[in-house]
CSV table of C-alpha atoms in Angstrom, one decimal:
chain,number,residue,atom,x,y,z
A,1,MET,CA,105.1,78.1,104.7
A,2,SER,CA,108.0,80.3,104.2
A,3,THR,CA,108.1,82.9,101.5
A,4,GLU,CA,111.2,81.5,99.9
A,5,ARG,CA,111.0,79.1,97.2
A,6,PRO,CA,112.4,75.7,98.0
A,7,ARG,CA,115.3,74.8,95.6
A,8,PRO,CA,115.3,71.3,93.9
A,9,ALA,CA,117.7,69.0,95.2
A,10,GLY,CA,118.8,67.7,91.8
A,11,GLY,CA,117.9,65.3,89.2
A,12,PHE,CA,115.3,65.6,86.4
A,13,ASN,CA,112.5,67.0,88.4
A,14,ALA,CA,115.1,69.8,89.5
A,15,GLY,CA,115.6,70.7,85.9
A,16,VAL,CA,111.7,70.9,85.4
A,17,ILE,CA,111.5,73.1,88.4
A,18,ASP,CA,114.1,75.4,87.1
A,19,ASP,CA,112.8,75.6,83.6
A,20,PHE,CA,109.4,76.4,84.9
A,21,ARG,CA,110.6,79.2,87.2
A,22,THR,CA,113.0,80.7,84.7
A,23,HIS,CA,110.4,80.9,82.3
A,24,HIS,CA,107.3,82.0,84.4
A,25,GLY,CA,105.5,78.7,84.3
A,26,GLN,CA,106.4,77.7,80.8
A,27,ILE,CA,108.2,74.5,80.1
A,28,THR,CA,110.5,75.2,77.2
A,29,LYS,CA,112.5,71.8,77.0
A,30,GLY,CA,112.4,68.1,77.8
A,31,PRO,CA,109.4,65.9,77.4
A,32,PHE,CA,106.9,68.2,79.2
A,33,THR,CA,107.4,71.1,76.9
A,34,GLY,CA,104.2,72.9,76.3
A,35,ARG,CA,102.4,70.9,78.8
A,36,SER,CA,100.3,72.3,81.7
A,37,LEU,CA,102.2,71.8,84.8
A,38,LEU,CA,102.2,73.3,88.2
A,39,LEU,CA,104.6,73.3,91.0
A,40,LEU,CA,103.3,72.0,94.4
A,41,THR,CA,105.2,72.4,97.4
A,42,THR,CA,104.4,70.5,100.3
A,43,ARG,CA,105.7,69.9,103.8
A,44,GLY,CA,107.2,66.6,104.6
A,45,ALA,CA,104.9,64.4,106.7
A,46,LYS,CA,108.0,63.1,108.7
A,47,THR,CA,110.6,65.6,108.0
A,48,GLY,CA,108.7,68.9,107.9
A,49,ARG,CA,110.9,70.0,105.3
A,50,GLU,CA,109.5,71.6,102.1
A,51,ARG,CA,109.4,69.5,99.1
A,52,THR,CA,108.5,70.8,95.4
A,53,ASN,CA,106.9,68.6,92.7
A,54,PRO,CA,106.1,69.4,89.0
A,55,LEU,CA,102.6,68.1,88.6
A,56,ALA,CA,100.2,67.9,85.7
A,57,TYR,CA,96.9,69.5,86.5
A,58,THR,CA,93.4,70.4,85.2
A,59,ARG,CA,91.1,73.3,85.9
A,60,ASP,CA,87.4,72.6,86.9
A,61,GLY,CA,86.0,76.1,86.9
A,62,ASP,CA,87.9,78.1,89.4
A,63,ARG,CA,89.5,75.0,91.1
A,64,ILE,CA,92.7,73.3,90.2
A,65,PHE,CA,93.3,69.8,90.9
A,66,VAL,CA,96.1,67.2,90.5
A,67,ILE,CA,96.2,63.3,90.4
A,68,ALA,CA,98.4,61.3,92.7
A,69,SER,CA,99.0,58.6,90.0
A,70,LYS,CA,102.6,58.0,90.4
A,71,ARG,CA,102.3,56.8,86.7
A,72,GLY,CA,100.1,53.7,88.1
A,73,ALA,CA,102.6,52.6,90.7
A,74,PRO,CA,101.4,50.4,93.6
A,75,THR,CA,102.1,53.0,96.1
A,76,HIS,CA,101.1,56.7,96.6
A,77,PRO,CA,103.6,59.4,95.8
A,78,ASP,CA,105.3,61.1,98.7
A,79,TRP,CA,103.8,64.3,97.8
A,80,TYR,CA,100.3,62.8,98.6
A,81,ARG,CA,101.2,61.4,101.9
A,82,ASN,CA,102.6,65.1,102.7
A,83,VAL,CA,99.4,66.7,101.8
A,84,ARG,CA,97.4,64.1,103.8
A,85,VAL,CA,99.3,65.2,107.0
A,86,ASN,CA,100.0,68.8,105.9
A,87,PRO,CA,97.1,70.0,103.7
A,88,ARG,CA,98.3,73.7,103.6
A,89,VAL,CA,100.6,73.8,100.5
A,90,THR,CA,102.0,76.4,98.0
A,91,VAL,CA,101.0,76.3,94.3
A,92,GLU,CA,102.7,77.8,91.3
A,93,VAL,CA,100.7,78.0,88.1
A,94,GLY,CA,102.3,80.2,85.4
A,95,PRO,CA,103.6,83.2,87.0
A,96,ASP,CA,101.1,83.1,90.0
A,97,ARG,CA,102.1,81.7,93.3
A,98,PHE,CA,99.7,81.2,96.1
A,99,GLU,CA,99.0,79.3,99.3
A,100,ALA,CA,96.2,76.7,99.1
A,101,ASN,CA,94.3,74.1,101.1
A,102,ALA,CA,94.6,70.6,99.6
A,103,THR,CA,91.6,68.3,99.9
A,104,VAL,CA,91.1,64.8,98.5
A,105,ALA,CA,87.9,64.3,96.5
A,106,SER,CA,85.9,61.2,97.1
A,107,GLY,CA,82.9,59.1,95.5
A,108,ALA,CA,81.3,60.4,92.2
A,109,GLU,CA,83.3,63.8,92.4
A,110,ARG,CA,86.5,62.0,92.5
A,111,ARG,CA,85.5,59.7,89.6
A,112,ARG,CA,84.2,62.9,87.5
A,113,LEU,CA,87.5,65.0,88.2
A,114,TYR,CA,89.5,62.0,87.3
A,115,ASP,CA,87.8,61.4,84.0
A,116,LEU,CA,88.1,65.0,83.4
A,117,GLN,CA,91.9,64.9,83.4
A,118,ALA,CA,92.0,61.5,81.6
A,119,SER,CA,90.1,63.1,78.7
A,120,ARG,CA,92.5,65.6,78.3
A,121,MET,CA,95.5,63.5,79.2
A,122,PRO,CA,94.9,60.0,78.0
A,123,ALA,CA,97.8,58.5,80.0
A,124,PHE,CA,95.9,58.8,83.1
A,125,LYS,CA,93.5,56.1,81.8
A,126,GLU,CA,96.5,53.8,81.5
A,127,TYR,CA,97.7,54.5,85.1
A,128,GLU,CA,94.4,53.3,86.4
A,129,LYS,CA,94.9,49.9,84.8
A,130,ARG,CA,98.5,49.6,86.0
A,131,THR,CA,97.4,49.4,89.7
A,132,SER,CA,94.8,48.0,92.1
A,133,ARG,CA,94.8,51.3,94.3
A,134,GLU,CA,92.3,53.9,93.8
A,135,ILE,CA,94.3,56.7,92.5
A,136,PRO,CA,93.5,59.9,94.5
A,137,VAL,CA,92.5,63.3,93.1
A,138,VAL,CA,93.5,66.2,95.2
A,139,VAL,CA,91.7,69.6,94.9
A,140,LEU,CA,93.8,72.8,95.5
A,141,GLU,CA,91.7,75.6,96.4
A,142,ARG,CA,93.4,79.0,97.1
A,143,ALA,CA,93.6,79.8,100.8
A,144,PRO,CA,91.9,82.9,102.0
């Protein structure tokens, strides 16, 4: 991936991304004020273009993971489809920016991680009730 940070195209996420970067990883306005968000930059599965998404995350020891909930929608979010095709991603957490490898957790590990995030962010329990799909958990491990 390039060393340049992809600029958001516009809309709600663009404002969150700008706020995140302006305040070194802190969200200072809007509905996500004070929440733990990271920026995940993926390469488009079809276009090859870089896309940045703000996502809630949880730490599990030294690992970071995100959940492809799309608020319980019946389909996976675009960023998830992108990491399945191109698992090398860029992660921004606070002022830290690094390359990472994205892997999809499965089985008991997926369930444990999902429940860990849901215990900290109860909305994720509701997202599971809204959909029949298994909501993926994506582990982001710093690349060597």
